[in-house]
Every structure is written in structure tokens, then in C-alpha cells.
Short mmCIF file of C-alpha atoms in Angstrom, two decimals:
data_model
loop_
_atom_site.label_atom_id
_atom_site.label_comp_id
_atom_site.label_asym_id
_atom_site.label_seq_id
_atom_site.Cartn_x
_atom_site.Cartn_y
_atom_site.Cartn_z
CA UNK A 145 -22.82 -0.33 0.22
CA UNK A 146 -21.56 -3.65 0.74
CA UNK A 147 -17.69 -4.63 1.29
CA UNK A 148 -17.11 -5.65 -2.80
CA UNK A 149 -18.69 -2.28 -4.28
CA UNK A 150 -16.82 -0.23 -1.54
CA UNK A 151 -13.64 -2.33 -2.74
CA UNK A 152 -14.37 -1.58 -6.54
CA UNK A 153 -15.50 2.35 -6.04
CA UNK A 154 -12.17 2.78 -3.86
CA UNK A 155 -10.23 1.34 -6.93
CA UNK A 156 -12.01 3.31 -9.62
CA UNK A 157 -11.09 6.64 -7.98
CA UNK A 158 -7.48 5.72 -6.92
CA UNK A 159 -6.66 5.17 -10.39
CA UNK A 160 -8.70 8.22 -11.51
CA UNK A 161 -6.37 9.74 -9.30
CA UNK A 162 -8.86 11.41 -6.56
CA UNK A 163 -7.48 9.91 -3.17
CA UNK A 164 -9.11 11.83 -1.27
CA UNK A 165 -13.05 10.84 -2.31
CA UNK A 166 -11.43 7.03 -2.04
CA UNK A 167 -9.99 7.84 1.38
CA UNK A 168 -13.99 9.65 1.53
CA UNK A 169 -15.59 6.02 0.79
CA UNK A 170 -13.31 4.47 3.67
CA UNK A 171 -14.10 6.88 6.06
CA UNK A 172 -17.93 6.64 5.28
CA UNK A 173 -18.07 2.61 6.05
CA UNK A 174 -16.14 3.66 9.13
CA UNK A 175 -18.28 6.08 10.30
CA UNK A 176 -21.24 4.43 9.21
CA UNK A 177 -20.76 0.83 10.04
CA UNK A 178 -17.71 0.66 12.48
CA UNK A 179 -14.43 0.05 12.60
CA UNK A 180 -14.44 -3.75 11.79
CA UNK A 181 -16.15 -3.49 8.22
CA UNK A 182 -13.02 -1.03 7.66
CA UNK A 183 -10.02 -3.64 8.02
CA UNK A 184 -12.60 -6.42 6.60
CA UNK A 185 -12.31 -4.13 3.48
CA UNK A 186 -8.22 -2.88 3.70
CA UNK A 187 -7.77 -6.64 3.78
CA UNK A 188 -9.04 -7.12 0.85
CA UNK A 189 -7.50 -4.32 -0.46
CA UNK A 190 -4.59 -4.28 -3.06
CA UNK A 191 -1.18 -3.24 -1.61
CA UNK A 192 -0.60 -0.69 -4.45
CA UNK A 193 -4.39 0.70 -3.18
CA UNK A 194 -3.52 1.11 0.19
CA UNK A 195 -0.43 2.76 -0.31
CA UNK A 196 -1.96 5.18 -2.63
CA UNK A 197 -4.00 6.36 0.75
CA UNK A 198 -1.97 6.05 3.35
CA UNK A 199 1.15 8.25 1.26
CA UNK A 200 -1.07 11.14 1.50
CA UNK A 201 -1.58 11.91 4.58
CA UNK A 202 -1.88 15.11 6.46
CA UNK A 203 -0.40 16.23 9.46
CA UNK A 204 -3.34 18.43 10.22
CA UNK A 205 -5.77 15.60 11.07
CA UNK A 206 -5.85 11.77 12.09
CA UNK A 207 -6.85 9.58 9.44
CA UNK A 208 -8.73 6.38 10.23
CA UNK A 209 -6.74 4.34 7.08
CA UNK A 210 -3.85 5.13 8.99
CA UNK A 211 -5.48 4.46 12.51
CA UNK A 212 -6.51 0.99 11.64
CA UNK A 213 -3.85 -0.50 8.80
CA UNK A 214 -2.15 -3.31 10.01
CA UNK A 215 1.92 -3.58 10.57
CA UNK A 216 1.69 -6.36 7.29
CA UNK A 217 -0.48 -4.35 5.72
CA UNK A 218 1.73 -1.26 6.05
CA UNK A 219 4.80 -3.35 5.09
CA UNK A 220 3.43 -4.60 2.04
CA UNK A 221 2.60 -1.42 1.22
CA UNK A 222 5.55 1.09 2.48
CA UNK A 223 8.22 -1.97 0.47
CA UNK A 224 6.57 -0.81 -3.11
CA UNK A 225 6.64 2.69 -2.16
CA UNK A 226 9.98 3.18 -4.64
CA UNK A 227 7.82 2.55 -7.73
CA UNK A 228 6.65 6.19 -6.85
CA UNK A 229 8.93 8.83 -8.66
CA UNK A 230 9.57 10.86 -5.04
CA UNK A 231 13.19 11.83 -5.01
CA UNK A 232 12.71 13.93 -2.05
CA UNK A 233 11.72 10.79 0.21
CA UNK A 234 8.88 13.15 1.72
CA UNK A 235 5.93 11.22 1.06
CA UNK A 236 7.40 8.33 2.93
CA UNK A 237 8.64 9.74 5.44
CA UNK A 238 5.47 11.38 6.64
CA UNK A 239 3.98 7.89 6.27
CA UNK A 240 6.15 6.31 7.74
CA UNK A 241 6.07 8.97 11.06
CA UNK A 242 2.19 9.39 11.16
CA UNK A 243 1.54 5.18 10.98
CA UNK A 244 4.32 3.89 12.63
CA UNK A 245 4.71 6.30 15.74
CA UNK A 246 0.60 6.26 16.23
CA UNK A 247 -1.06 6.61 19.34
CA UNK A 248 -1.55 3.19 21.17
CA UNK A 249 0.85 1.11 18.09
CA UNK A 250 4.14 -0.78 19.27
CA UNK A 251 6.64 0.77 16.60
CA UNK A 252 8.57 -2.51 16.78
CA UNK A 253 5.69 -4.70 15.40
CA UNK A 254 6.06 -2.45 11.90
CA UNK A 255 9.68 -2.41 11.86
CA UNK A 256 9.62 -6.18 12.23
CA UNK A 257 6.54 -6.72 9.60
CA UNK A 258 9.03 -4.57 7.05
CA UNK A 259 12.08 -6.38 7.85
CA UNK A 260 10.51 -9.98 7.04
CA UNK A 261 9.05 -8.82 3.40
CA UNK A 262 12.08 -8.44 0.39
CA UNK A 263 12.46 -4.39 0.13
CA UNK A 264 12.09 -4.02 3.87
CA UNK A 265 15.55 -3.14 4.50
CA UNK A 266 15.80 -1.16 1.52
CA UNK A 267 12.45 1.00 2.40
CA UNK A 268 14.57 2.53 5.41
CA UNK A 269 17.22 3.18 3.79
CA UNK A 270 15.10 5.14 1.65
CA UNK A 271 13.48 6.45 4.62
CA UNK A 272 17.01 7.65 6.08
CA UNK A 273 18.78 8.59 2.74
CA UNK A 274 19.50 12.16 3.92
CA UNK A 275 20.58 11.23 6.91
CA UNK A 276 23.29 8.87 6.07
CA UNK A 277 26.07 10.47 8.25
CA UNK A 278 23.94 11.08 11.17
CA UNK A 279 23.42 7.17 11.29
CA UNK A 280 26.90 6.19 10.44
CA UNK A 281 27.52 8.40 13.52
CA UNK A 282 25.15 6.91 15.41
CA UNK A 283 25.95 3.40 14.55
CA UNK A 284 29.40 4.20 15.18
CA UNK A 285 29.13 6.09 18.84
CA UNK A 286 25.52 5.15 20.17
CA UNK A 287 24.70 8.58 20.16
CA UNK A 288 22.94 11.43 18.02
CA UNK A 289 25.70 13.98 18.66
CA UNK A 290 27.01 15.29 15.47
CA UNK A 291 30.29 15.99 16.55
CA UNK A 292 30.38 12.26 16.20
CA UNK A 293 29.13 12.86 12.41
CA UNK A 294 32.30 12.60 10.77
CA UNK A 295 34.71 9.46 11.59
CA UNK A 296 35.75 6.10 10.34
CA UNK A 297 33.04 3.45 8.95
CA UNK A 298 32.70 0.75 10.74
CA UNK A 299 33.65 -2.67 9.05
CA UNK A 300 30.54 -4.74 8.57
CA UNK A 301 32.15 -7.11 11.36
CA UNK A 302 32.32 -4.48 13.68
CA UNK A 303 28.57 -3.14 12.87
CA UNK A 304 27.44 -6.38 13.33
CA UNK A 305 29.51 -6.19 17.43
CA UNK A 306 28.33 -3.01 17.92
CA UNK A 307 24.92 -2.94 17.68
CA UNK A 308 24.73 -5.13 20.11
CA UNK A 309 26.05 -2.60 22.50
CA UNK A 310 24.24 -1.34 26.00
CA UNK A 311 21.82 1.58 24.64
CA UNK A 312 23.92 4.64 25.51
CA UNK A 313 21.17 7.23 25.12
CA UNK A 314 17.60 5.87 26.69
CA UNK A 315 14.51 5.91 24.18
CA UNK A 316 13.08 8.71 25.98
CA UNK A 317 16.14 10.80 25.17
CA UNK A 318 15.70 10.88 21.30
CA UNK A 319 11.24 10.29 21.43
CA UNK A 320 10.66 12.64 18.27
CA UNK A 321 8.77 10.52 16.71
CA UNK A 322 10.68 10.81 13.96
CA UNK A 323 14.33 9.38 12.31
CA UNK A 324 16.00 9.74 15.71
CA UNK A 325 13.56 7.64 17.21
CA UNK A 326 13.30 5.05 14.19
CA UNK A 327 16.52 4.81 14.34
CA UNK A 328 17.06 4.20 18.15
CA UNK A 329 14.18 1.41 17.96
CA UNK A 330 15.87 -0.50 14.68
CA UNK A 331 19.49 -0.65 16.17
CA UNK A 332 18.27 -1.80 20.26
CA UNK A 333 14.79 -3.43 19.19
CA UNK A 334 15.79 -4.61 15.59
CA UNK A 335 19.25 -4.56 15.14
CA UNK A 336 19.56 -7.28 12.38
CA UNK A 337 17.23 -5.23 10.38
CA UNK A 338 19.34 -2.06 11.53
CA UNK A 339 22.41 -3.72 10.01
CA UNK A 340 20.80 -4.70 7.06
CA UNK A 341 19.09 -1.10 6.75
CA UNK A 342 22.63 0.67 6.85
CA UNK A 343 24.63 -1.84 4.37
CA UNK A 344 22.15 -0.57 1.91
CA UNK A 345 22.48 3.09 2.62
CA UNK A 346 26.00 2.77 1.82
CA UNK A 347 25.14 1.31 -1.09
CA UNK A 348 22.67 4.09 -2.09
CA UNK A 349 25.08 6.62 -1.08
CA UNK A 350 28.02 5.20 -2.72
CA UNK A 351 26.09 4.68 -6.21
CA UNK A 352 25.54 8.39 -5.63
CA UNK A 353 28.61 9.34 -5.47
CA UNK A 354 29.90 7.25 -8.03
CA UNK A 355 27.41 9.58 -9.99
CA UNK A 356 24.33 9.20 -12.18
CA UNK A 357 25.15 6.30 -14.03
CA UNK A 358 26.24 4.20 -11.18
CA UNK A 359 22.95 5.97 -9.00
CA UNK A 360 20.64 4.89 -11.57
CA UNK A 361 21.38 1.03 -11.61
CA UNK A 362 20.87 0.88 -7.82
CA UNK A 363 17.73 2.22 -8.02
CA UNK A 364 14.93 0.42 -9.94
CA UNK A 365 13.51 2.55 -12.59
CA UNK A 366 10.97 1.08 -13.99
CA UNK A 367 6.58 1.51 -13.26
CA UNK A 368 6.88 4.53 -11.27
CA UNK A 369 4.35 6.96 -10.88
CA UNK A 370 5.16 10.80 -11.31
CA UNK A 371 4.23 13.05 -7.90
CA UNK A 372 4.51 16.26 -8.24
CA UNK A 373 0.69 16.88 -8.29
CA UNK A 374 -0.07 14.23 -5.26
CA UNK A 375 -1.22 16.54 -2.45
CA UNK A 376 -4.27 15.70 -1.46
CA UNK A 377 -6.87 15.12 -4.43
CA UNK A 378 -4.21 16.45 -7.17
CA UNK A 379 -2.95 13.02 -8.12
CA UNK A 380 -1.87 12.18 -11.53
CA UNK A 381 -4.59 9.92 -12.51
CA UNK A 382 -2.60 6.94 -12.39
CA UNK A 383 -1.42 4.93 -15.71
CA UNK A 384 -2.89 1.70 -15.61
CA UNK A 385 -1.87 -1.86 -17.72
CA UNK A 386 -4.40 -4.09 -18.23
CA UNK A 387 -3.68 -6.04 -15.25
CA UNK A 388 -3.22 -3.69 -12.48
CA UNK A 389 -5.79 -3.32 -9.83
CA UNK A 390 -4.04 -0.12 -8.29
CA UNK A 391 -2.59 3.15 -8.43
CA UNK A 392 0.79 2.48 -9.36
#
């Protein structure tokens, strides 16, 4: 199967809704003609396609999609994520955990490809939504201790000063592989983006609070995708205009 049928069979069953025979198709050319004739294919690839794979993973087994997508490729992707209707932030988070935090990657070269595309910023606040206070704490005392939880805000000013700051935990100390971690990288490796990340968590959190009115205009409502049958080959075939070329 050359590269242009793969790319139009992979289409035709994301938007039918069956990821996993599309992830199938990938994992065939892999297997069958190597790694390279993979990314020649996920580069040609939609955005909106990709990120219809790579959102369902499983923790259960490695997938080469999520071996072998590039940091741009992943940012592209992870930035449109929102348009999926996934209140509970799961989805991404497991994406974002299994692809960036991958054997062999540099963490830092994703964070950075999401930070230079519009929604980066905005993807990890998603990605950190319930654990606002924890990184408020954080930001505030360099630390993960949760005593430290509860405090004063920093200014925006003093943010900007602080993250700046001598690590006062080392990287090894918080290597979950998860938020901790994420977290520890965007403030000492990224901390621009880390600033960035956490003015629009307090955003988020204070349309929340302002209640469902104020909640709603901060988010963007508009072309998402219901996902409560996404697990693996249960996707809501997706609802396609005229123009798309993808899932969402």
C-alpha cells in the first residue's frame, strides 16, 4: 500500500470513528516497511488525524504513533485537543504523559514545540486544571509540599522573579513522569512558557468560580467532539463538514 492510500484509508476510518483499525494501518507500514515510511506518512498527516490516535492511547502497551510523532507534530496536535468535549482532562493527560515522558525523548523539546504554536500555553493549563493550587504552591515556594498549598498569589511581577529562582527540589526528586515532573521541567527548563501556562490557569479557575456563565466564555465551545464512547475502537464516528479531513 503506498504512502497516499495508507493516508486516505487512515482518514476514512478516523472519521468512521474506528481508531484503533487506523492506528492498525500505521502499525502495519511500520512493521512491514520500517520506521521511516511511518513519519513520511504522520507528516503528511492532518493534525486533527493524528490527534485522534495519539488521544487514545493505552497504558498497557507502547504504541509506535506515539514512539515516532514528532515534538511539532505533537504540538500541533495536543493545541486543538480542546475542540474535544473531555471535561475530565483525562484523555490529555495520558497523552500528554505517555508521548512526552517517552523512553529516549528530551521532554523539553515538546514543551518548547507547544509553547511556540497559539494554544500552547493554554493546552497546560488544561493539562494542570485540577491541580491549580498545587502549582500556585509550587510557583510560590519551589516545592511540591502541600503544606505550602494554601498562601498568597504571587503578583505577576513577582512570578515573573521567581521563576527564575535556584531549583530548590532537583529533577530527580519529583521524576513521576507525570504533573510533578511537567511542572518542574516548564518552570527551570521553560519558565516563560511556565508563566504564561499559570496566568491562564487563573484565568480558567477564576471563570470557574465566577460560575457557568463566566466558565463558558473562557472556554471555546464551538466544533467539539463528544467522548464518552472513545476508548479504544468505541469512538463516536466523528461529524464531518464538507471540508474537514479529520476526526474532529
Amino acid at each position: 500500500m503506498n504512502a497516499l492510500t495508507l493516508i486516505a484509508k487512515t482518514r476514512s476510518l478516523i472519521a468512521a470513528g474506528d481508531i484503533v483499525a487506523a492506528e492498525a494501518a500505521l502499525v502495519e507500514l511500520a512493521d512491514s516497511e520500517g520506521d521511516h515510511a511511518l513519519m513520511v506518512v504522520l507528516e503528511q498527516l492532518a493534525p486533527k488525524d493524528i490527534l485522534a490516535v495519539i488521544r487514545e492511547y493505552d497504558n498497557s502497551k507502547e504504541s509506535i504513533v506515539n514512539l515516532l510523532v514528532t515534538p511539532e507534530q505533537f504540538a500541533r496536535a495536543v493545541v486543538i485537543e480542546k475542540q474535544y468535549n473531555d471535561q475530565t482532562r483525562t484523555y490529555l493527560r495520558g497523552m500528554v504523559n505517555a508521548i512526552v515522558f517517552r523512553e529516549d525523548a528530551d521532554p523539553v523539546e515538546f514543551l518548547n514545540a507547544m509553547g511556540e504554536l497559539d494554544g500552547g500555553a493554554e493546552a497546560l493549563a488544561d493539562y494542570f486544571t485540577e491541580k491549580w493550587s498545587r502549582i500556585e504552591g509550587f510557583a510560590r515556594s519551589g516545592t511540591f509540599d502541600a503544606g505550602e498549598d494554601d498562601g498568597d498569589i504571587l503578583s505577576e511581577s513577582a512570578l515573573l522573579a521567581s521563576v527564575y529562582a535556584k531549583p530548590r527540589v532537583d529533577e530527580d526528586e519529583v521524576a513521576d513522569q507525570d504533573w510533578m515532573q511537567l511542572a518542574w521541567l516548564l518552570r527551570h527548563d521553560c519558565p516563560d512558557l511556565f508563566v504564561e501556562m499559570l496566568l491562564v490557569l487563573r484565568a480558567k479557575a477564576r471563570a470557574h468560580d465566577s460560575g457557568p456563565d463566566e466558565e463558558a466564555q473562557a472556554e471555546e465551545e464551538n466544533n467539539r467532539v463528544e467522548t464518552s464512547d472513545t476508548d479504544r475502537g468505541k469512538a463516536t464516528p466523528a461529524a464531518l463538514e464538507a471540508d474537514e479531513e479529520s476526526a474532529i
